[in-house]
N, CA, C and O atoms as CSV, one atom per row, in Angstrom:
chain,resi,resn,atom,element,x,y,z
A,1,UNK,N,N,76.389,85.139,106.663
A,1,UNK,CA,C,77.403,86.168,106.667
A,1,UNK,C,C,77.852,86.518,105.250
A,1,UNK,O,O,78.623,87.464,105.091
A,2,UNK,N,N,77.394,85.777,104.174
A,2,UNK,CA,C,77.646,85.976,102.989
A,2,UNK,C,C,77.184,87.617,102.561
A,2,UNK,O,O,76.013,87.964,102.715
A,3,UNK,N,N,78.109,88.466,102.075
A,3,UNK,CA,C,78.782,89.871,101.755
A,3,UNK,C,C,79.282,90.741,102.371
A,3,UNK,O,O,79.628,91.856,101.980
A,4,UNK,N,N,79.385,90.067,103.846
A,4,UNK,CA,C,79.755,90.511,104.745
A,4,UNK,C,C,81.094,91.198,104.300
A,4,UNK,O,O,81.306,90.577,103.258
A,5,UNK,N,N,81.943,91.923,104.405
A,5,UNK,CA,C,83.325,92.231,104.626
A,5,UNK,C,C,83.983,91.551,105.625
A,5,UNK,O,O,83.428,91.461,106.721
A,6,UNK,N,N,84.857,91.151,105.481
A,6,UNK,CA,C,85.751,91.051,106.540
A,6,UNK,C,C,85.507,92.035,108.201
A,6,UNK,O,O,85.218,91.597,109.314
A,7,UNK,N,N,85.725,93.227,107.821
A,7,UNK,CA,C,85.977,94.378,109.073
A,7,UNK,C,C,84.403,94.220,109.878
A,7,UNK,O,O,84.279,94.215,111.102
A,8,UNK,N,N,83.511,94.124,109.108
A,8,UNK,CA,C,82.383,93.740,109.342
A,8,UNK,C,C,82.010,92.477,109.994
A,8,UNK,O,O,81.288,92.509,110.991
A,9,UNK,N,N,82.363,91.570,109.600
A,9,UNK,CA,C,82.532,90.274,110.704
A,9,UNK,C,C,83.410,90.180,111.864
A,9,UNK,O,O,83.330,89.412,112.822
A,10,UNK,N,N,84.347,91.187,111.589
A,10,UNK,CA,C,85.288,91.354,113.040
A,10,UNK,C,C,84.084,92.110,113.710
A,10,UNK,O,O,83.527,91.593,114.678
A,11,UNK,N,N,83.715,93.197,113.266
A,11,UNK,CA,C,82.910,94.076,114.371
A,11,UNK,C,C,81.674,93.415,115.133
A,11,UNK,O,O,81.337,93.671,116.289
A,12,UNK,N,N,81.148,92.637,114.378
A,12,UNK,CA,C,79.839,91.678,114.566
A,12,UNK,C,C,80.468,91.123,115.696
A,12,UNK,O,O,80.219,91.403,116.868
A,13,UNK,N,N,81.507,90.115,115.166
A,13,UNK,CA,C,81.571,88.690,116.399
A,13,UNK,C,C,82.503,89.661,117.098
A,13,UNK,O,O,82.842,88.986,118.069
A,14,UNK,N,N,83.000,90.586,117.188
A,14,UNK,CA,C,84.265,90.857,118.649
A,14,UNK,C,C,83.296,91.780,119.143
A,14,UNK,O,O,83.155,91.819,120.365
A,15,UNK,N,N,82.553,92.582,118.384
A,15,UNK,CA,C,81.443,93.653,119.333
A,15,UNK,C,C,80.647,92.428,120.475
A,15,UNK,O,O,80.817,92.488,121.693
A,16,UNK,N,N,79.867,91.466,119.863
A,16,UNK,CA,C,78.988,90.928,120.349
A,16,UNK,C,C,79.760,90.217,121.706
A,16,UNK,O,O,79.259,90.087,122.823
A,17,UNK,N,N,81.179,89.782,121.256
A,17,UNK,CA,C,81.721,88.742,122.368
A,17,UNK,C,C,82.129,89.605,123.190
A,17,UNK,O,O,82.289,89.116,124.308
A,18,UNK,N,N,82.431,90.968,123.100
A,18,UNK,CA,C,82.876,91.866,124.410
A,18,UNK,C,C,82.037,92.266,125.079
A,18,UNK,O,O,82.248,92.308,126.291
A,19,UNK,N,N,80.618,92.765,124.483
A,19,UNK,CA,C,79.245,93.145,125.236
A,19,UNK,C,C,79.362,91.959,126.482
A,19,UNK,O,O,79.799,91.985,127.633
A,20,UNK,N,N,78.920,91.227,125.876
A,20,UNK,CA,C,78.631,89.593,126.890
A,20,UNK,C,C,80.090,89.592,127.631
A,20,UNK,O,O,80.154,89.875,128.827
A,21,UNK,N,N,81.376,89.232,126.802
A,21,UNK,CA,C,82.220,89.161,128.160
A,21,UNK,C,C,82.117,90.225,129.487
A,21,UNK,O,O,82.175,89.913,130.677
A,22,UNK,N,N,81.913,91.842,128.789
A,22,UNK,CA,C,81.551,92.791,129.895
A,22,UNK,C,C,80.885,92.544,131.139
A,22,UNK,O,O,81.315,92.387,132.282
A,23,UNK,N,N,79.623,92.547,130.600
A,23,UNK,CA,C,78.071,92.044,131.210
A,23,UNK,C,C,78.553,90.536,132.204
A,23,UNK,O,O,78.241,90.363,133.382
A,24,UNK,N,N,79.257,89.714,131.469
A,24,UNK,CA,C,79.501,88.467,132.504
A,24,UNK,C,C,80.451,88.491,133.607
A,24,UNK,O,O,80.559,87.723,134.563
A,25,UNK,N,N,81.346,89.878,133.175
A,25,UNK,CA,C,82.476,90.561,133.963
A,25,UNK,C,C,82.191,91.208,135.746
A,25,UNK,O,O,82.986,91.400,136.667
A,26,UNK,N,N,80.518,91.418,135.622
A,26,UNK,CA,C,79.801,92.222,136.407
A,26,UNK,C,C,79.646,91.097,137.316
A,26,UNK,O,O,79.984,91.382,138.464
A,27,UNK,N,N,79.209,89.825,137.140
A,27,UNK,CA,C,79.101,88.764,137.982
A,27,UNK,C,C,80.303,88.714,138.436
A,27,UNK,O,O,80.069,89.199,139.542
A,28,UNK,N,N,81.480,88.492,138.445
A,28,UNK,CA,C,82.890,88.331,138.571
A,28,UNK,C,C,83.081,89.377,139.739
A,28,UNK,O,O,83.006,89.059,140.925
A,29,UNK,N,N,83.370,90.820,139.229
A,29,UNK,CA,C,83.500,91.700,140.152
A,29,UNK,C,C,82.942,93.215,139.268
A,29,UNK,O,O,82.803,93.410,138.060
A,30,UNK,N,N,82.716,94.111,140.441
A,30,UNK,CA,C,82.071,95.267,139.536
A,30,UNK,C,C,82.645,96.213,140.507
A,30,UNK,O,O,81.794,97.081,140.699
A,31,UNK,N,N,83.700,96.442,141.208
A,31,UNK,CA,C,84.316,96.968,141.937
A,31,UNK,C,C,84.577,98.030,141.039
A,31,UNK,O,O,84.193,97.708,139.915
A,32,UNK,N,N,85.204,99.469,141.078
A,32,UNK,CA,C,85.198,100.531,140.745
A,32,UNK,C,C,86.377,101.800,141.243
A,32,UNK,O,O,86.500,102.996,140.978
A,33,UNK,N,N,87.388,100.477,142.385
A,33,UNK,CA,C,88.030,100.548,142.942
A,33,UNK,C,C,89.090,101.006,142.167
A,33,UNK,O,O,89.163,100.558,141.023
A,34,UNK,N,N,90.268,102.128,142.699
A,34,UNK,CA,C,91.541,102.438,141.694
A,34,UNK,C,C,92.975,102.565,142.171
A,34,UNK,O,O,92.653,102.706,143.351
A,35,UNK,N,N,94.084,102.619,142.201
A,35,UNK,CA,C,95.219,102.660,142.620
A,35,UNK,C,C,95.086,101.719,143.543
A,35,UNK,O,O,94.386,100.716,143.399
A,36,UNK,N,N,95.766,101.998,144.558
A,36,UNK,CA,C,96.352,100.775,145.456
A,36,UNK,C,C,94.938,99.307,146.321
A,36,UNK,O,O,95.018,98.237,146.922
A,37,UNK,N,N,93.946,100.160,145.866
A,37,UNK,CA,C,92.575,99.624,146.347
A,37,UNK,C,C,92.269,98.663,145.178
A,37,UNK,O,O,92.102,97.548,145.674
A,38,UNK,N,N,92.103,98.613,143.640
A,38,UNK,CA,C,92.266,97.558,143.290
A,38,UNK,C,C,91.501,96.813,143.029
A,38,UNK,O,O,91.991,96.212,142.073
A,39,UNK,N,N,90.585,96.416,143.232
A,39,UNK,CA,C,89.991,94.923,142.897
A,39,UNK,C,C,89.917,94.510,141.489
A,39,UNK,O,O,89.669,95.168,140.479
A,40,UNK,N,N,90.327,92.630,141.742
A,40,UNK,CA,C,90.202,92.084,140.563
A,40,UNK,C,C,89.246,90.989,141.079
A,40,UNK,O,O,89.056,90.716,142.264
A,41,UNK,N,N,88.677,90.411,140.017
A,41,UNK,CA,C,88.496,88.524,140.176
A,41,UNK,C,C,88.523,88.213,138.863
A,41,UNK,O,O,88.094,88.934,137.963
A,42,UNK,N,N,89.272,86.611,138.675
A,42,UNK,CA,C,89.392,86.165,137.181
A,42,UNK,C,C,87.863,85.464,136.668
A,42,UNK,O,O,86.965,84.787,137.169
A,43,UNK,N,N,88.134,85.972,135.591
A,43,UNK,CA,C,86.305,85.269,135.194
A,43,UNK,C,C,87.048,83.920,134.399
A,43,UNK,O,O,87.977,83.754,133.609
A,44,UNK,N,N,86.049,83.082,135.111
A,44,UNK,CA,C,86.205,81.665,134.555
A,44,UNK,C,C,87.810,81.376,134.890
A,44,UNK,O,O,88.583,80.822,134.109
A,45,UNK,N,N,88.184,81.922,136.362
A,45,UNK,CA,C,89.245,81.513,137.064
A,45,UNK,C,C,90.211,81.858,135.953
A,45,UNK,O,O,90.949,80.874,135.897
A,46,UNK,N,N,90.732,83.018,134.735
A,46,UNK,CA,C,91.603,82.869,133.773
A,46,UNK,C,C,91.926,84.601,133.539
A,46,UNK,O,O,93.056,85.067,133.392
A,47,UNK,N,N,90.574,85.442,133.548
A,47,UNK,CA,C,90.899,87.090,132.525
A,47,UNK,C,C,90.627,87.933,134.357
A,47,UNK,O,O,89.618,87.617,134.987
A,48,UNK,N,N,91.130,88.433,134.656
A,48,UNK,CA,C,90.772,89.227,135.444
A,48,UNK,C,C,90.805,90.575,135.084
A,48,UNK,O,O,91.656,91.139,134.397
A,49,UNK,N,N,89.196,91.328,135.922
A,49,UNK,CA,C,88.593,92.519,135.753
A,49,UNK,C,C,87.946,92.850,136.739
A,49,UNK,O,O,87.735,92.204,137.765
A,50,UNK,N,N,87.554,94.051,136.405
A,50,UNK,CA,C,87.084,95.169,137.595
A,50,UNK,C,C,85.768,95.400,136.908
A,50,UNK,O,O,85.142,94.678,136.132
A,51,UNK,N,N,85.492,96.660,137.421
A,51,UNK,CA,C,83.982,97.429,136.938
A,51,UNK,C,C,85.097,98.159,135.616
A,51,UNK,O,O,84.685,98.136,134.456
A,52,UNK,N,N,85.855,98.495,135.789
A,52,UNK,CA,C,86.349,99.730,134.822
A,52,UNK,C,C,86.433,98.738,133.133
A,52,UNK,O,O,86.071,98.937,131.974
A,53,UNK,N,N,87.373,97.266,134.165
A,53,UNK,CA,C,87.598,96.898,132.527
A,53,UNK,C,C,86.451,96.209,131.963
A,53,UNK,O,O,86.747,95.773,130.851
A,54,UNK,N,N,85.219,95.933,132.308
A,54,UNK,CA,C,83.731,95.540,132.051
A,54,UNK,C,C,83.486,96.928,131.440
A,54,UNK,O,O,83.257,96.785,130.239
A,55,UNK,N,N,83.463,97.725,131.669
A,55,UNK,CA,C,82.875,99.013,131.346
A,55,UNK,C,C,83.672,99.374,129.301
A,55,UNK,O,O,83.244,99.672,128.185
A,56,UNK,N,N,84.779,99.117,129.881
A,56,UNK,CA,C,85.351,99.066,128.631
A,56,UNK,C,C,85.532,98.097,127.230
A,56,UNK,O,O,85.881,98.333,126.073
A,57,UNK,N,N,85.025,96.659,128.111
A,57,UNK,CA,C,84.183,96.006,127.105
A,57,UNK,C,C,83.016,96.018,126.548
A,57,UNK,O,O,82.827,95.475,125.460
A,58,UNK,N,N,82.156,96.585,127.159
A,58,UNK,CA,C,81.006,96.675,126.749
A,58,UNK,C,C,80.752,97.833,126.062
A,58,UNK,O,O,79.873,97.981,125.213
A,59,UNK,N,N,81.680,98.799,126.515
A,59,UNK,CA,C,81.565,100.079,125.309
A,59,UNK,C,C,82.598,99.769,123.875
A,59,UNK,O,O,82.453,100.378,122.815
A,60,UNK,N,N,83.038,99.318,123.976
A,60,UNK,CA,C,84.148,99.018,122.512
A,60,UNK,C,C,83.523,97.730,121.862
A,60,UNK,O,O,83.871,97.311,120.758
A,61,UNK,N,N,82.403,97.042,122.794
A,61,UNK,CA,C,82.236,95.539,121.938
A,61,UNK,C,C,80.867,96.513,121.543
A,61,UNK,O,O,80.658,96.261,120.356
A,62,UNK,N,N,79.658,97.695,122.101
A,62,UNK,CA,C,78.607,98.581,121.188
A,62,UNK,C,C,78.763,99.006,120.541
A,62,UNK,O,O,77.927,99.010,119.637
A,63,UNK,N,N,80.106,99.833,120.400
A,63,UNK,CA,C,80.472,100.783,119.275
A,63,UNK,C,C,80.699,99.467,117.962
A,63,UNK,O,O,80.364,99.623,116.788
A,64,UNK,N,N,81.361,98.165,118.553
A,64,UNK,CA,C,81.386,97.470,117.311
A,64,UNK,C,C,80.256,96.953,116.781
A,64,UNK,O,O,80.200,96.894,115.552
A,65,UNK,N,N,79.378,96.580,117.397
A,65,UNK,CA,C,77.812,96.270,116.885
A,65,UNK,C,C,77.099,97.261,116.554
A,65,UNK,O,O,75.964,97.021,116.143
A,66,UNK,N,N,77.526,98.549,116.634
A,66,UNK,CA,C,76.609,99.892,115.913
A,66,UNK,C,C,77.273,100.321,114.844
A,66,UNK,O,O,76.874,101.326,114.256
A,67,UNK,N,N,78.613,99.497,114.335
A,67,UNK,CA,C,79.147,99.856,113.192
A,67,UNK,C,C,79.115,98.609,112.340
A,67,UNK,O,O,79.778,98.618,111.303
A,68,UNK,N,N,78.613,97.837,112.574
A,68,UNK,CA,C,78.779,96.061,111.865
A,68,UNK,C,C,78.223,96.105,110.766
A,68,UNK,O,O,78.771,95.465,109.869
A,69,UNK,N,N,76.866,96.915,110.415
A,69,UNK,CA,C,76.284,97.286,109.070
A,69,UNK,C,C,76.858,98.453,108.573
A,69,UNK,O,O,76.062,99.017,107.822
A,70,UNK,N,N,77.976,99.078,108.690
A,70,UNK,CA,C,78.665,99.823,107.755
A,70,UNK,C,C,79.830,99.457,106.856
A,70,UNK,O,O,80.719,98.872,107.474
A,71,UNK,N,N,79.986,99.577,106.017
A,71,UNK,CA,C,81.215,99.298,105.517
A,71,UNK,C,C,82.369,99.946,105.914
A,71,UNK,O,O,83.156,99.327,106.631
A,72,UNK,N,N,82.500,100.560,105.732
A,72,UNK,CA,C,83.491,102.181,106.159
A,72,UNK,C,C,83.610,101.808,107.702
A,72,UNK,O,O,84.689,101.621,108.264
A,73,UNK,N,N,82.241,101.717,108.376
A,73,UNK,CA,C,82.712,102.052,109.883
A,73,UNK,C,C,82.909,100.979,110.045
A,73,UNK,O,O,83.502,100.904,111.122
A,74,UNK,N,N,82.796,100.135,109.680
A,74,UNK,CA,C,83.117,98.443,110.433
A,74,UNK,C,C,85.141,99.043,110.069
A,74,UNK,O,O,85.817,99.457,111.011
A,75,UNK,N,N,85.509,98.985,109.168
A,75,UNK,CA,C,86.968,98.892,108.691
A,75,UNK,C,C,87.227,99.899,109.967
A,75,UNK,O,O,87.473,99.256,110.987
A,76,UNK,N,N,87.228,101.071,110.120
A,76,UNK,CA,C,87.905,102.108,110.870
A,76,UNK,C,C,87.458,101.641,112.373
A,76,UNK,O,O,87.990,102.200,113.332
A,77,UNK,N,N,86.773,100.925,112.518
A,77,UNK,CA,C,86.541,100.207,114.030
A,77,UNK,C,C,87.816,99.283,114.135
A,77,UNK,O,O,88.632,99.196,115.053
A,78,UNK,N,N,87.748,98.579,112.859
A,78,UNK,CA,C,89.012,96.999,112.921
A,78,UNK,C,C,89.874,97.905,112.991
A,78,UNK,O,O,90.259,97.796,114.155
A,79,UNK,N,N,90.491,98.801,112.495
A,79,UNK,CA,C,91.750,99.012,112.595
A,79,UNK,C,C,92.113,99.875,113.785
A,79,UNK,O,O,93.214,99.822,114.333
A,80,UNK,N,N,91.216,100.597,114.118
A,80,UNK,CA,C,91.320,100.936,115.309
A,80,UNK,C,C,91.188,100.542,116.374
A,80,UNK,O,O,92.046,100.800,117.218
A,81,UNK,N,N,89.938,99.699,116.722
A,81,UNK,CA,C,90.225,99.074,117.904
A,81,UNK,C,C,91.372,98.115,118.086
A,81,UNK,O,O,91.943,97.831,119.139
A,82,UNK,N,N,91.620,97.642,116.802
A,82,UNK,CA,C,93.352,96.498,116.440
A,82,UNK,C,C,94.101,97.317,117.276
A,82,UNK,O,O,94.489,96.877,118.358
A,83,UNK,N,N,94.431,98.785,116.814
A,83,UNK,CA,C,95.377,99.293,117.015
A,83,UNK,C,C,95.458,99.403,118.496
A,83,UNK,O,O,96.478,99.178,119.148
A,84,UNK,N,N,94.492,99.707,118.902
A,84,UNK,CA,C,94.057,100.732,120.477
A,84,UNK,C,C,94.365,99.262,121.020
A,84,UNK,O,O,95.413,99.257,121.666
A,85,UNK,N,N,93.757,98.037,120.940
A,85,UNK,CA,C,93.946,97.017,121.687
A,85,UNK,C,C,95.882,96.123,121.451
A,85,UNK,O,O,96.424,95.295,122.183
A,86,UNK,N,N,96.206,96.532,120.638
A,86,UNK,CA,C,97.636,96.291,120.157
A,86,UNK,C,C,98.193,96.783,121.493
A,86,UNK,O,O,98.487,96.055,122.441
A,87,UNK,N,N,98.324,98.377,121.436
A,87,UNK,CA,C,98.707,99.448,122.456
A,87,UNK,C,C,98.822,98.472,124.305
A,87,UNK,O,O,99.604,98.040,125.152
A,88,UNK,N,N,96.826,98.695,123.805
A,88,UNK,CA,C,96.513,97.878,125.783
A,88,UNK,C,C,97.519,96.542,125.913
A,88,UNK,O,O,98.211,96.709,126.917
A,89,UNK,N,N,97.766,95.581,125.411
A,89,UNK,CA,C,98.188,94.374,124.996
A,89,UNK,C,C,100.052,94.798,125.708
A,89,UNK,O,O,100.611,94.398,126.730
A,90,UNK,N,N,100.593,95.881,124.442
A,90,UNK,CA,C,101.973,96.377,125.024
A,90,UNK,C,C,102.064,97.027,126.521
A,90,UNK,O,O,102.990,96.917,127.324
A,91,UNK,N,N,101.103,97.582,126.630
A,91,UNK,CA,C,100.690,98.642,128.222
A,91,UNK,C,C,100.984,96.812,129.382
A,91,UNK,O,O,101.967,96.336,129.949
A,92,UNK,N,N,99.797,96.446,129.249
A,92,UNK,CA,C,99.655,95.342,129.510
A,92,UNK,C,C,101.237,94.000,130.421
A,92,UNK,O,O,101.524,93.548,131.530
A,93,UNK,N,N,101.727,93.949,129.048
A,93,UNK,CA,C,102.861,93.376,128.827
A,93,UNK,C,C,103.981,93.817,129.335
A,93,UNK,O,O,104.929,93.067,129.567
A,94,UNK,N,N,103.998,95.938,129.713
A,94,UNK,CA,C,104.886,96.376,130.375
A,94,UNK,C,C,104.806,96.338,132.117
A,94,UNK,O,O,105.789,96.226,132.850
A,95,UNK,N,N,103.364,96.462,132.570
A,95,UNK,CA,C,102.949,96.500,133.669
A,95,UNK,C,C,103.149,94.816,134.182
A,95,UNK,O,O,103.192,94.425,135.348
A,96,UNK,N,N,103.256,93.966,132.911
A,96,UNK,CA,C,103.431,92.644,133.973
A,96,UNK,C,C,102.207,91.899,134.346
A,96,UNK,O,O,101.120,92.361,133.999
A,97,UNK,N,N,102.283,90.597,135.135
A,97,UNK,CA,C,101.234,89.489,135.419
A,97,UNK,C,C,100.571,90.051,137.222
A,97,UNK,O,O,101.108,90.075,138.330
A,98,UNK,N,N,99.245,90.413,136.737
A,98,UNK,CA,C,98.316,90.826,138.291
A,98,UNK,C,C,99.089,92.460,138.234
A,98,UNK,O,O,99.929,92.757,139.083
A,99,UNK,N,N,98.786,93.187,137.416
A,99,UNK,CA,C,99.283,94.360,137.894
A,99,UNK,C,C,98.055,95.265,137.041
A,99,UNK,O,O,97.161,94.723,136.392
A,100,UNK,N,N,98.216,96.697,137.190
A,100,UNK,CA,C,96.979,97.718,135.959
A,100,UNK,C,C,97.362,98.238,134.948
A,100,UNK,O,O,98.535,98.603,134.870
A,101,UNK,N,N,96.806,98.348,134.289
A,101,UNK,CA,C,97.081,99.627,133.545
A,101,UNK,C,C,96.943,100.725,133.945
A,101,UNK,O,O,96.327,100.630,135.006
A,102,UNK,N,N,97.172,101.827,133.708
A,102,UNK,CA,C,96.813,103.440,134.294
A,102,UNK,C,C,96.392,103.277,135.778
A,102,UNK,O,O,95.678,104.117,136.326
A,103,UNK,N,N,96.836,102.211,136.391
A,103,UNK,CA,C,96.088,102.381,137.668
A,103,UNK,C,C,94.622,101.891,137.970
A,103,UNK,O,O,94.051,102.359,138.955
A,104,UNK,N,N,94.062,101.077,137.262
A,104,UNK,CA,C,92.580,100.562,137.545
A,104,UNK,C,C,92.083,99.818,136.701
A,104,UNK,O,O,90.903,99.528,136.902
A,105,UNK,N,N,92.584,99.379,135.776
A,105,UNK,CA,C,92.233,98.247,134.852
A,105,UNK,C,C,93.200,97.095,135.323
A,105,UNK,O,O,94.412,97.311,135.318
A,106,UNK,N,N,92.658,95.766,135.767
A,106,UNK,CA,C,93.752,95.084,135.986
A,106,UNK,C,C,93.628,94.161,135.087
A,106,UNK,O,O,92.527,93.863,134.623
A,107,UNK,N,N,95.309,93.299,134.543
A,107,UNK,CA,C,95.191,92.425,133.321
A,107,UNK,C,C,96.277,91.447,133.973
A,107,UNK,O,O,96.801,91.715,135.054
A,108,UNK,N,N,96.526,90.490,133.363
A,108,UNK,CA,C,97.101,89.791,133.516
A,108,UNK,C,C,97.832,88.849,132.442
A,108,UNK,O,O,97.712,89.268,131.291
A,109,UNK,N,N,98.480,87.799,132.568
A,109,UNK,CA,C,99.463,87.645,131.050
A,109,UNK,C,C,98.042,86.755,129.968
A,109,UNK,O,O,98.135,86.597,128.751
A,110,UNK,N,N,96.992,86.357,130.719
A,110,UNK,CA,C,95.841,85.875,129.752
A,110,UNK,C,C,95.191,86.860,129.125
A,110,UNK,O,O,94.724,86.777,127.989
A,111,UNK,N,N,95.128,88.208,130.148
A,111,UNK,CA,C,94.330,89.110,129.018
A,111,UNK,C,C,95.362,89.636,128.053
A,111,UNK,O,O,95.234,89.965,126.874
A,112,UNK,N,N,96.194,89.633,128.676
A,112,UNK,CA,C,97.440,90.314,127.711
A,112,UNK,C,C,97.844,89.539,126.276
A,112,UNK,O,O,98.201,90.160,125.275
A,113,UNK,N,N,97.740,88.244,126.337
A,113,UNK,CA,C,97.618,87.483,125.298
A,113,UNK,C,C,96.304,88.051,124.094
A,113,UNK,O,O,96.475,88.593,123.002
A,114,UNK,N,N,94.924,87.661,124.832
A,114,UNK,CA,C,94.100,88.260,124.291
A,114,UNK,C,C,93.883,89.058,123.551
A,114,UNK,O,O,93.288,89.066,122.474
A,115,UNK,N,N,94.640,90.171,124.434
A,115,UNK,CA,C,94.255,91.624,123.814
A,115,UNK,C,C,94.876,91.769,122.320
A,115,UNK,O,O,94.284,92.213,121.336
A,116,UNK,N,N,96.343,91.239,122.392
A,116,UNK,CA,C,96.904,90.978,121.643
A,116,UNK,C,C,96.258,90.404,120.576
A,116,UNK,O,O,96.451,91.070,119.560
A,117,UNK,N,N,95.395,89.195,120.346
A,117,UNK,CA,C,95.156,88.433,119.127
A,117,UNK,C,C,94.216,89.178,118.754
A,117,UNK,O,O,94.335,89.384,117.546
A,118,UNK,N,N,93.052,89.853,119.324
A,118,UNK,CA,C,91.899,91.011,119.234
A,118,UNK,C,C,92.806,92.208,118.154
A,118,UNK,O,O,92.582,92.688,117.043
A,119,UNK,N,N,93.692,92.320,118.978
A,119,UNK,CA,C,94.274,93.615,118.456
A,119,UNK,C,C,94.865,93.160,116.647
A,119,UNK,O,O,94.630,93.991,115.770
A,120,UNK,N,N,95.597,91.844,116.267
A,120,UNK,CA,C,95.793,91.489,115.493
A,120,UNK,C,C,94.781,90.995,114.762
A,120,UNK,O,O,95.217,91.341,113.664
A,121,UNK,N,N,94.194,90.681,114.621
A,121,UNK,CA,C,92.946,90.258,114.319
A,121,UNK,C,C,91.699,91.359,113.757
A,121,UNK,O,O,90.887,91.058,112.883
A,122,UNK,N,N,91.760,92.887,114.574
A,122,UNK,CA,C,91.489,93.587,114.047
A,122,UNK,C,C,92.070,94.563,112.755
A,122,UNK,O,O,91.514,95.048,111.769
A,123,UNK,N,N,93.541,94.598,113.299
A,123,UNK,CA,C,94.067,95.043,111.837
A,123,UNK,C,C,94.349,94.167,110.620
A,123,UNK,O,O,94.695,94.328,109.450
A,124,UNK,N,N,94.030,93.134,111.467
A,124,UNK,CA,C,94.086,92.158,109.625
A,124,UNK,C,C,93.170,92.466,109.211
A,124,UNK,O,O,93.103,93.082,108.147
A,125,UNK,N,N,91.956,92.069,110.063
A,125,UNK,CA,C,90.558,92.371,109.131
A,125,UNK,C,C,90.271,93.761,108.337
A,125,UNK,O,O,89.824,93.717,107.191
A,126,UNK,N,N,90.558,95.055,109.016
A,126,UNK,CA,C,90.471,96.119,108.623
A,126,UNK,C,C,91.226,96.181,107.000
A,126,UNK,O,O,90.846,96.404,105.850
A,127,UNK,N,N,92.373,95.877,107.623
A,127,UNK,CA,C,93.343,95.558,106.198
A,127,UNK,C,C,92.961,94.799,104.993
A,127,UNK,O,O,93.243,95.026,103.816
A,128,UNK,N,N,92.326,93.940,105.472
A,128,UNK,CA,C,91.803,92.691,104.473
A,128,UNK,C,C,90.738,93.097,103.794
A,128,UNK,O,O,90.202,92.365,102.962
A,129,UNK,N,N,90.268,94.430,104.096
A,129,UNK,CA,C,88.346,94.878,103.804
A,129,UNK,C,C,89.524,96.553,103.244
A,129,UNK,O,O,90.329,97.318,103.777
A,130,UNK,N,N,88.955,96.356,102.039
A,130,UNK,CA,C,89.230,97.194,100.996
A,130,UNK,C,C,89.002,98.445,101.183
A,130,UNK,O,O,87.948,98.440,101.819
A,131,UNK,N,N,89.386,99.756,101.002
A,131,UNK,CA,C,88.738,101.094,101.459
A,131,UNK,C,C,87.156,101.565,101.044
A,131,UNK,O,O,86.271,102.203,101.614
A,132,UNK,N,N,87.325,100.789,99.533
A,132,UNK,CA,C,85.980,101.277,99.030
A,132,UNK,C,C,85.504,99.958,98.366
A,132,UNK,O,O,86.182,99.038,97.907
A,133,UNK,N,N,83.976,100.131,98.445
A,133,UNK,CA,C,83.344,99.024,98.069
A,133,UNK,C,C,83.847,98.392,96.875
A,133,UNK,O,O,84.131,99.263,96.052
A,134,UNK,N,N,84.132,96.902,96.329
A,134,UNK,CA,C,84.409,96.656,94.970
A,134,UNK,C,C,82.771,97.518,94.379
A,134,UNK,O,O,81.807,97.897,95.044
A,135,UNK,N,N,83.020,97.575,92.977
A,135,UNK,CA,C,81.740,97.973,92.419
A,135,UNK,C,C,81.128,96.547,91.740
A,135,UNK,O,O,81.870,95.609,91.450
A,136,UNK,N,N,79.984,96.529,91.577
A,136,UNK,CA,C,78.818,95.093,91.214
A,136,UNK,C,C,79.382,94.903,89.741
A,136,UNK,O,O,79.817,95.837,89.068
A,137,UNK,N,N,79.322,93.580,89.322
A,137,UNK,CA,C,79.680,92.776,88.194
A,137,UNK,C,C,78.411,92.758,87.895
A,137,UNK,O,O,78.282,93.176,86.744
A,138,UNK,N,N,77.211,92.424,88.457
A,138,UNK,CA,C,75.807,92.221,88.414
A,138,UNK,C,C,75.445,93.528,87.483
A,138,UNK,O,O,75.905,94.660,87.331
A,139,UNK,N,N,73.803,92.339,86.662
A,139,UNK,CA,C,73.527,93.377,86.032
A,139,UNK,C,C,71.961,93.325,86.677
A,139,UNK,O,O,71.352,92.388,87.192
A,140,UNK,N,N,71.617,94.566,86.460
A,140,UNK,CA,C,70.132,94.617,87.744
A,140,UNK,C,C,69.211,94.053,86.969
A,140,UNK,O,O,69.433,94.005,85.759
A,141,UNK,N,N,67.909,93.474,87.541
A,141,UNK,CA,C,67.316,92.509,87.358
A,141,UNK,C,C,66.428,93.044,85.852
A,141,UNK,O,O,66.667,94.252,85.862
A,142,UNK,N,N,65.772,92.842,84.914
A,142,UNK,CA,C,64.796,93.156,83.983
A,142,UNK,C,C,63.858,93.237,84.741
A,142,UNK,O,O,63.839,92.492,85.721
A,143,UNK,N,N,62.693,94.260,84.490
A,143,UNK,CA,C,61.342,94.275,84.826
A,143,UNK,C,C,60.255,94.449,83.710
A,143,UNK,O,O,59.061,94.462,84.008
């Protein structure tokens, strides 16, 4: 991981761990169900999800693995998905333990925790990873 950026190692390991949590989400439940219909099951008896909130891991954990070799886009991923998952985390936290968001994502006070440290975690990193590249101390090789 050595030159990695920061925002860049967030996007790597939280892209990669949401793909897979998604994808493992589908074993759990893949229901598609919304308002009063509902379905949850907790994966690993703890995060409970649907098809919707699988769907939404696995698209926010690609977009972070198709930006992990950018500099620029890795940062504006961290701080945004920080932010966007900050938001879900408060949404989350207002709706309460076994309840949805918007009506079809269901969370509970473990994902709500989660989302939360994701969400912090992304704006540190973003924050922590500079706008623009430092420039090289290095001097290029003799030939």
């Amino acid at each position: 991981m050595e030159g990695r950026s920061p925002a860049q190692i967030f996007a790597l390991a939280i892209g990669l761990t949401l793909v897979v949590a998604g994808i493992l989400g589908f074993f759990y439940n893949a229901s598609f169900a919304t308002g009063d219909s509902t379905e949850r099951e907790a994966v690993l008896g703890i995060l409970d999800v649907n098809g919707w909130h699988n769907i939404v891991h696995i698209a926010t954990g690609a977009l972070g693995l198709a930006v992990a070799g950018s500099y620029g886009g890795a940062r504006g991923y961290a701080i945004g998905l920080g932010a966007v998952y900050l938001l879900v985390a408060l949404l989350g936290f207002v709706a309460g333990d076994g309840d949805e968001i918007l009506n079809f994502i269901p969370v509970n006070t473990e994902d709500n925790v989660l989302h939360l440290l994701i969400g912090i975690a992304g704006v540190g990193a973003g924050l922590a990873t500079p706008a623009t590249v430092a420039p090289s101390t290095t001097r290029p090789a003799e030939v």
